[in-house]
Coordinates of C-alpha atoms in Angstrom, one line a residue:
Chain A
M275 CA -14.3 50.1 3.2
D276 CA -16.8 52.0 1.7
S277 CA -16.2 53.6 -1.9
Q278 CA -15.8 57.0 -1.5
R279 CA -15.2 59.6 -4.2
E280 CA -11.9 60.6 -3.3
P281 CA -9.2 58.8 -5.2
R282 CA -7.1 56.0 -3.6
S283 CA -4.8 56.0 -6.4
H284 CA -3.7 58.5 -9.0
Q285 CA -5.2 56.2 -11.7
S286 CA -8.0 57.0 -14.1
L287 CA -10.0 55.3 -16.2
N288 CA -10.9 56.5 -19.8
R289 CA -14.5 55.8 -20.1
Q290 CA -14.8 55.5 -23.7
G291 CA -15.3 51.7 -24.2
S292 CA -12.5 50.4 -22.5
L293 CA -12.0 46.7 -21.5
Y294 CA -13.6 47.8 -18.2
G295 CA -17.0 48.4 -20.2
L296 CA -17.2 44.6 -20.1
T297 CA -19.9 43.2 -17.5
L298 CA -18.7 40.7 -15.3
D299 CA -20.8 38.2 -16.9
E300 CA -18.9 38.7 -20.0
V301 CA -16.1 38.3 -18.3
Q302 CA -16.9 35.1 -16.4
T303 CA -17.9 33.9 -19.8
H304 CA -14.6 33.9 -21.2
L305 CA -13.0 33.0 -18.1
G306 CA -15.2 30.3 -18.4
S307 CA -13.5 26.9 -18.0
S308 CA -10.0 28.2 -17.4
G309 CA -10.8 30.6 -14.7
K310 CA -12.4 30.0 -11.2
A311 CA -15.5 31.5 -10.3
L312 CA -15.7 35.1 -10.4
G313 CA -17.2 35.9 -7.1
S314 CA -14.5 34.0 -5.1
M315 CA -11.9 35.6 -7.1
N316 CA -10.0 38.4 -5.6
L317 CA -9.7 41.8 -7.4
D318 CA -5.8 41.2 -8.3
E319 CA -6.6 37.8 -9.6
L320 CA -9.4 39.5 -11.5
L321 CA -7.4 41.9 -13.1
K322 CA -4.6 39.6 -14.0
S323 CA -7.0 37.3 -15.8
V324 CA -8.6 39.8 -17.8
C325 CA -5.4 41.3 -18.9
S326 CA -3.5 38.0 -19.6
V327 CA -3.4 36.3 -22.6
E328 CA -4.8 32.9 -22.5
G329 CA -2.2 30.3 -23.5
N330 CA 1.3 31.0 -24.4
Q331 CA 1.7 33.4 -27.0
P332 CA 4.9 33.2 -29.1
S333 CA 4.2 36.7 -30.4
S334 CA 6.1 39.0 -27.9
L335 CA 4.3 42.0 -28.6
A336 CA 1.3 42.3 -26.5
A337 CA 1.5 39.5 -24.3
H338 CA 4.4 40.2 -22.2
E339 CA 4.4 44.0 -22.6
G340 CA 0.5 43.8 -21.3
L341 CA 1.7 41.7 -18.4
S342 CA 4.7 43.7 -17.4
R343 CA 2.6 47.3 -18.2
Q344 CA -0.1 45.7 -15.9
G345 CA 2.1 46.3 -13.0
S346 CA 1.5 50.0 -13.3
L347 CA -1.9 49.4 -12.2
T348 CA -1.2 48.6 -8.9
L349 CA -4.1 47.7 -6.7
P350 CA -4.0 48.9 -2.9
R351 CA -3.0 45.9 -0.7
D352 CA -6.2 45.8 1.0
L353 CA -8.4 46.1 -2.0
S354 CA -6.4 43.3 -4.2
Q355 CA -6.7 40.6 -1.7
K356 CA -10.6 41.4 -1.4
T357 CA -13.0 39.0 -3.4
V358 CA -15.1 40.2 -5.8
E359 CA -18.2 39.2 -3.8
E360 CA -17.0 41.1 -0.9
V361 CA -16.7 44.1 -2.8
W362 CA -19.9 43.6 -4.3
K363 CA -21.4 43.7 -0.8
D364 CA -19.5 46.7 0.1
I365 CA -21.2 48.4 -3.0
Q366 CA -24.7 47.2 -1.9
Q367 CA -24.3 48.8 1.3
D368 CA -23.1 52.1 -0.1
K369 CA -25.8 52.2 -2.7
N370 CA -28.1 52.5 0.4
G371 CA -26.1 55.5 1.5
G372 CA -26.7 57.1 -1.9
G373 CA -23.7 57.2 -4.5
S374 CA -23.7 60.6 -5.7
G375 CA -21.3 62.0 -8.3
H376 CA -21.2 59.2 -10.3
E377 CA -21.8 60.1 -14.0
R378 CA -23.3 56.9 -15.2
R379 CA -26.3 55.8 -13.2
D380 CA -26.3 52.4 -14.2
K381 CA -28.3 50.3 -11.8
Q382 CA -26.7 46.7 -11.5
P383 CA -29.2 45.0 -9.6
T384 CA -27.0 41.7 -10.1
L385 CA -23.1 41.4 -9.9
G386 CA -23.1 40.1 -13.2
E387 CA -24.3 43.0 -14.9
M388 CA -22.2 45.3 -13.4
T389 CA -19.2 46.4 -15.5
L390 CA -15.7 46.0 -14.5
E391 CA -15.3 49.8 -14.5
D392 CA -18.3 50.3 -12.1
L393 CA -16.9 47.4 -10.0
L394 CA -13.4 49.2 -9.9
L395 CA -15.0 52.5 -9.3
K396 CA -17.2 51.7 -6.5
A397 CA -14.2 49.7 -5.1
G398 CA -12.3 52.9 -4.9
V399 CA -9.4 51.3 -6.8
V400 CA -9.6 54.2 -9.7
T401 CA -11.3 57.6 -10.1
E402 CA -13.5 59.0 -12.5
T403 CA -11.7 60.5 -15.5
V404 CA -12.5 63.2 -17.6
P405 CA -13.2 62.4 -21.2
G406 CA -10.0 62.6 -23.4
N407 CA -8.0 62.7 -20.5
G408 CA -6.8 59.3 -19.9
S409 CA -3.3 58.6 -18.1
A410 CA -0.8 57.0 -20.3
G411 CA -0.1 54.1 -17.9
M412 CA -3.7 53.2 -18.0
E413 CA -3.8 53.4 -21.7
Q414 CA -1.1 51.3 -22.3
N415 CA -2.6 48.7 -20.0
I416 CA -6.0 49.0 -21.9
A417 CA -4.3 48.8 -25.3
Q418 CA -2.2 45.6 -24.4
V419 CA -5.2 43.5 -23.6
A420 CA -5.9 40.0 -24.4
P421 CA -7.3 39.8 -27.9
W422 CA -10.3 38.2 -26.8
V423 CA -11.2 41.3 -25.3
Q424 CA -11.1 43.2 -28.5
Y425 CA -13.7 40.7 -30.0
H426 CA -16.1 42.4 -27.9
Q427 CA -15.6 45.8 -28.6
L428 CA -15.0 45.6 -32.2
P429 CA -17.8 43.4 -33.5
S430 CA -17.1 44.4 -37.2
M431 CA -14.0 42.2 -37.2
P432 CA -14.4 39.2 -39.2
Q433 CA -13.7 36.6 -36.7
P434 CA -15.7 34.0 -35.5
Q435 CA -17.2 34.4 -32.1
S436 CA -16.0 31.4 -30.5
F437 CA -13.1 32.1 -28.5
M438 CA -11.7 29.0 -26.7
P439 CA -9.8 27.4 -29.7
Y440 CA -8.8 30.1 -31.7
P441 CA -6.4 30.1 -34.5
V442 CA -3.0 31.5 -33.4
A443 CA -2.5 33.2 -36.5
D444 CA -5.8 35.3 -36.1
M445 CA -4.6 36.1 -32.8
Q446 CA -1.3 37.3 -33.7
A447 CA -2.9 39.6 -36.3
M448 CA -5.1 40.8 -33.8
V449 CA -2.4 41.4 -31.1
S450 CA -0.2 43.4 -33.4
Q451 CA -2.9 45.6 -34.5
S452 CA -3.7 46.1 -30.9
S453 CA -0.3 47.0 -29.8
L454 CA 0.1 49.1 -32.9
M455 CA -2.6 51.1 -32.1
G456 CA -2.1 51.3 -28.5
G457 CA 1.6 51.5 -28.4
L458 CA 1.7 54.7 -30.0
S459 CA 3.4 56.9 -27.7
D460 CA 2.6 60.1 -29.2
T461 CA 2.6 62.7 -26.3
Q462 CA 0.3 65.0 -28.4
T463 CA -2.5 62.4 -28.7
P464 CA -3.9 61.7 -25.2
G465 CA -7.0 60.1 -27.1
R466 CA -7.1 56.3 -27.4
K467 CA -7.1 55.2 -30.8
R468 CA -7.7 51.7 -30.5
V469 CA -11.4 51.8 -30.2
A470 CA -13.4 53.5 -33.0
S471 CA -14.6 56.2 -31.2
G472 CA -15.5 59.1 -33.9
E473 CA -14.6 62.0 -31.5
V474 CA -11.3 61.0 -30.4
V475 CA -10.2 60.1 -33.8
E476 CA -11.4 63.2 -35.0
K477 CA -9.3 65.2 -32.5
T478 CA -6.2 63.4 -33.0
V479 CA -6.6 63.9 -36.7
E480 CA -7.2 67.6 -36.1
R481 CA -4.2 68.0 -33.7
K482 CA -2.0 66.2 -36.4
Q483 CA -3.2 68.7 -39.2
K484 CA -2.6 71.7 -36.8
R485 CA 1.0 70.2 -36.2
M486 CA 1.3 69.9 -39.8
I487 CA 0.4 73.3 -40.6
K488 CA 2.6 74.6 -38.0
N489 CA 5.6 72.8 -39.4
R490 CA 4.8 74.0 -42.9
E491 CA 4.7 77.6 -41.6
S492 CA 8.0 77.0 -39.7
A493 CA 9.6 75.5 -43.0
A494 CA 8.3 78.4 -44.9
R495 CA 9.9 80.9 -42.4
S496 CA 13.3 79.1 -42.5
R497 CA 13.5 79.2 -46.3
A498 CA 12.6 83.0 -46.2
R499 CA 15.4 83.5 -43.8
K500 CA 17.9 81.5 -46.0
Q501 CA 16.8 83.2 -49.1
A502 CA 16.8 86.6 -47.7
Y503 CA 20.6 86.2 -46.5
T504 CA 21.6 84.7 -49.8
H505 CA 20.2 87.6 -51.6
E506 CA 21.7 89.9 -49.5
L507 CA 25.1 88.4 -50.0
E508 CA 24.5 88.2 -53.6
I509 CA 23.6 91.9 -54.1
K510 CA 26.9 92.9 -51.7
V511 CA 29.0 90.6 -53.9
S512 CA 27.7 92.4 -57.0
R513 CA 28.2 95.7 -55.5
L514 CA 31.7 95.0 -54.4
E515 CA 32.7 93.6 -57.8
E516 CA 31.4 96.8 -59.5
E517 CA 33.1 98.8 -57.0
N518 CA 36.7 96.7 -57.5
E519 CA 36.1 97.1 -61.1
R520 CA 35.9 100.8 -61.2
L521 CA 38.8 101.4 -58.7
R522 CA 41.0 98.9 -61.0
K523 CA 40.0 101.1 -64.1
Q524 CA 40.7 104.4 -62.0
K525 CA 44.1 102.9 -61.3
E526 CA 44.8 102.0 -65.0
V527 CA 43.9 105.6 -65.9
E528 CA 46.2 107.0 -63.4
K529 CA 49.2 105.2 -64.8
I530 CA 48.8 106.2 -68.1
L531 CA 47.8 109.8 -67.5
P532 CA 49.1 111.3 -64.2
S533 CA 46.1 113.2 -62.7
A534 CA 46.4 116.9 -61.7
P535 CA 49.6 118.2 -60.4
P536 CA 50.1 117.6 -56.9
P537 CA 48.8 120.6 -54.8
L538 CA 51.3 123.3 -54.3
D539 CA 53.8 123.1 -51.3
P540 CA 54.1 126.7 -49.9
K541 CA 57.4 125.5 -48.0
R542 CA 58.7 124.4 -51.6
Q543 CA 58.0 127.2 -53.5
L544 CA 60.1 130.3 -54.5
R545 CA 58.9 133.2 -52.7
R546 CA 59.6 136.7 -53.3
T547 CA 60.9 138.1 -50.0
S548 CA 63.0 141.1 -49.3
S549 CA 65.8 139.6 -47.2
A550 CA 68.8 141.2 -49.4
P551 CA 70.4 144.0 -47.7
F552 CA 70.5 146.4 -50.6
Chain B
M81 CA 24.7 110.4 -52.5
E82 CA 25.3 107.3 -53.9
N83 CA 23.1 105.1 -56.0
M84 CA 21.2 102.9 -53.8
G85 CA 20.0 100.6 -56.4
E86 CA 16.4 99.1 -56.6
R87 CA 17.7 95.8 -55.2
V88 CA 18.8 96.9 -51.8
I89 CA 15.3 96.3 -50.7
E90 CA 14.8 92.8 -51.9
P91 CA 16.0 90.7 -48.9
L92 CA 13.7 92.9 -46.7
I93 CA 11.2 91.8 -48.8
M94 CA 12.2 88.1 -48.6
G95 CA 12.7 88.1 -45.1
R96 CA 9.2 89.5 -44.6
V97 CA 10.2 92.7 -42.9
V98 CA 8.3 94.6 -45.5
G99 CA 5.1 92.9 -45.2
D100 CA 5.1 92.2 -41.1
V101 CA 6.5 95.4 -40.3
L102 CA 7.1 97.8 -43.0
D103 CA 5.4 98.8 -46.0
F104 CA 7.1 98.9 -49.4
F105 CA 9.5 102.0 -49.5
T106 CA 12.4 103.1 -51.5
P107 CA 15.6 103.4 -49.5
T108 CA 17.4 106.8 -49.9
I109 CA 20.3 106.7 -47.3
K110 CA 22.9 104.3 -46.4
M111 CA 22.8 103.1 -43.1
N112 CA 25.5 100.7 -41.5
V113 CA 24.7 99.1 -38.3
S114 CA 27.5 97.1 -36.7
Y115 CA 28.1 95.1 -33.5
N116 CA 32.1 95.0 -32.6
K117 CA 33.1 96.2 -36.0
K118 CA 30.9 93.3 -37.5
Q119 CA 28.4 95.1 -39.9
V120 CA 25.0 93.8 -39.9
S121 CA 23.6 91.9 -43.1
N122 CA 20.1 91.3 -43.7
G123 CA 19.2 87.7 -42.8
H124 CA 22.5 87.0 -41.2
E125 CA 22.5 85.2 -37.7
L126 CA 24.1 86.9 -34.4
F127 CA 24.3 85.3 -31.0
P128 CA 22.6 87.5 -28.2
S129 CA 25.9 87.7 -26.7
S130 CA 27.5 89.6 -29.5
V131 CA 24.5 91.9 -29.4
S132 CA 24.3 92.8 -25.9
S133 CA 25.6 96.3 -26.1
K134 CA 23.8 99.0 -28.3
P135 CA 25.5 99.0 -32.0
R136 CA 27.3 101.6 -34.0
V137 CA 24.8 103.1 -36.5
E138 CA 26.2 105.1 -39.2
I139 CA 24.2 107.5 -41.2
H140 CA 25.9 108.0 -44.8
G141 CA 23.8 110.5 -46.3
G142 CA 21.8 113.7 -45.8
D143 CA 23.3 116.8 -44.2
L144 CA 24.1 118.4 -41.1
R145 CA 20.8 120.0 -41.3
S146 CA 18.8 116.9 -41.4
F147 CA 17.9 114.7 -38.5
F148 CA 17.1 111.2 -38.3
T149 CA 14.9 108.8 -36.0
L150 CA 16.0 105.4 -35.5
V151 CA 13.9 102.6 -34.0
M152 CA 14.7 99.0 -33.2
I153 CA 11.9 96.2 -32.9
D154 CA 11.5 92.5 -32.6
P155 CA 8.3 91.4 -34.7
D156 CA 8.6 87.8 -33.5
V157 CA 7.6 87.8 -29.9
P158 CA 7.3 85.8 -28.0
G159 CA 7.9 83.2 -30.7
P160 CA 7.7 83.6 -34.6
S161 CA 5.0 80.8 -34.8
D162 CA 2.5 82.8 -32.8
P163 CA 3.8 86.5 -32.4
F164 CA 0.9 87.5 -30.4
L165 CA 3.0 90.2 -28.3
K166 CA 4.7 92.0 -31.5
E167 CA 6.1 94.0 -31.9
H168 CA 8.6 94.5 -29.0
L169 CA 10.6 97.9 -28.9
H170 CA 14.2 97.7 -28.2
W171 CA 15.5 101.1 -29.0
I172 CA 14.7 104.7 -30.1
V173 CA 17.4 107.2 -30.8
T174 CA 15.9 110.7 -32.3
N175 CA 17.5 113.9 -33.7
I176 CA 20.6 111.9 -35.2
P177 CA 22.4 114.5 -37.8
G178 CA 23.0 113.5 -41.1
T179 CA 26.2 111.9 -42.0
T180 CA 27.1 111.2 -38.3
D181 CA 26.1 108.2 -36.1
A182 CA 23.6 107.5 -33.7
T183 CA 25.8 108.6 -30.6
F184 CA 25.2 112.2 -31.7
G185 CA 21.3 111.7 -31.4
K186 CA 19.0 111.6 -28.3
E187 CA 18.4 108.2 -26.8
V188 CA 14.7 108.4 -26.1
V189 CA 14.4 104.8 -25.4
S190 CA 17.5 102.7 -23.9
Y191 CA 19.1 99.9 -25.8
E192 CA 17.5 96.5 -24.5
L193 CA 19.5 93.7 -25.5
P194 CA 17.8 90.9 -27.5
R195 CA 16.8 88.0 -25.7
P196 CA 14.6 85.3 -27.9
S197 CA 12.9 82.8 -26.0
I198 CA 11.0 80.9 -28.7
G199 CA 12.2 80.4 -32.1
I200 CA 14.4 82.4 -34.4
H201 CA 13.4 86.3 -34.1
R202 CA 14.1 89.0 -36.6
F203 CA 15.5 92.2 -35.0
V204 CA 14.8 95.0 -37.2
F205 CA 16.5 98.6 -37.3
V206 CA 14.4 101.4 -39.1
L207 CA 15.5 104.7 -40.1
F208 CA 13.3 107.8 -40.6
K209 CA 14.4 111.3 -41.8
Q210 CA 12.6 113.8 -39.4
K211 CA 10.6 116.6 -40.9
Q212 CA 12.5 119.7 -41.3
R213 CA 11.9 122.7 -38.8
H214 CA 11.5 125.1 -41.4
H215 CA 8.3 125.7 -42.8
F216 CA 6.5 124.5 -40.0
N217 CA 2.7 125.3 -39.6
T218 CA 1.2 125.3 -36.8
R219 CA -2.2 125.3 -38.0
K220 CA -1.3 122.2 -39.9
F221 CA 0.1 120.6 -36.9
A222 CA -3.0 121.1 -35.2
I223 CA -5.2 119.5 -37.5
E224 CA -2.6 116.5 -37.9
Y225 CA -2.8 115.8 -34.2
D226 CA -6.3 116.7 -34.1
L227 CA -5.4 119.4 -31.3
G228 CA -8.3 121.8 -31.9
L229 CA -7.9 125.5 -30.9
P230 CA -5.4 126.5 -28.6
V231 CA -6.1 127.3 -24.9
A232 CA -3.4 129.8 -24.4
A233 CA -0.6 131.8 -26.3
V234 CA 2.1 134.4 -25.6
F235 CA 5.2 136.1 -27.3
F236 CA 8.2 137.9 -27.0
N237 CA 10.7 139.8 -29.1
A238 CA 14.4 139.1 -29.9
Q239 CA 17.2 140.4 -32.2
R240 CA 20.9 139.9 -32.8
E241 CA 22.9 140.0 -29.5
T242 CA 25.2 142.6 -30.7
A243 CA 22.8 144.5 -32.8
A244 CA 22.4 148.3 -32.4
R245 CA 19.8 148.9 -30.3
R246 CA 18.1 152.1 -29.0
R247 CA 19.6 153.5 -26.2

């Protein structure tokens, strides 16, 4: 199977510093004692190990969600059973044929230096993506990763770099943080907030501000509507009260003083006619 | 003519009709617009189903020799937050004689029922008093509409039908 550019699935990776940016060497390091050799691992196992949480985490947040969400990144049958080494061989062959259209021209002379992303891309599991256009499913996956992955990507975290026996308390803090940031299902912020990528954060802040402004304007219009109607009613009431008063007074006046005598009714009047015979 | 009061225009200002659609003005005519006997009050909300037919528009004021033009528009198209299509024209009736109603005028643009798609729209009725036919000035008219000099002219004579004429 060669790595064609056309998508095998509808999934896409967000390029900006995902867990898939880890090189395979790094992945190997962390799997270390618990995982088997990377090369002979098939893609399915590789992904599972990357995304699963080591040990049994009592916190239900990222752990279980991560695993269950992982199901959305479904590998095509034929790929999932392939081992990493086999995929690598395919990539090598394809390289000779020329791999065009790939944005990042990273040369990976050895398998170990290749990043997960590139591996999956070249294996044809995922497609390239436009920055800022990550699919929701993938984002959830990326967010719910094993905390040790985050250690790599957020070196500013004040945690010791040794992973193997990490204190559970710290783990939970990281897990809750990652689930907090990744679990936001705001439909208007497709950008991933988990990683400190300045551009993405800026965009989401901008969008939030725009939304806030629109909301404010809408609220102002609502108030204007309400006030206009209330004012209209007040004016009407006031006018009706005045008229009412006026009519009452007029009625009073008419009781006391009868107004002008009723108009002459020609039928009732005495008429001068020459009806006498004489 | 009854006293209009300065307050009559205030709801129009609060609802931003004066501002978005009209400039400040002093109302001098009492106009009653009603759909199915229910009078339209500034700022009140009506269902599109109840405004599907043209309303009754009464002009209380003026005289039979003065004529009025009625315009109905929607300034909130397609939606109030971004009305990039403003304004949408719904109705024009001209030559309405004073003290009568719109049925006595000429419907220049036929009534289109309101169908607001996005958000809450305002639907505005505006009444204008037409200029008198007397004291018309052709030269002035040409200048006003930038018509320049005429390109043709012709005239005929006429007197009262039953007037004594030369045999």
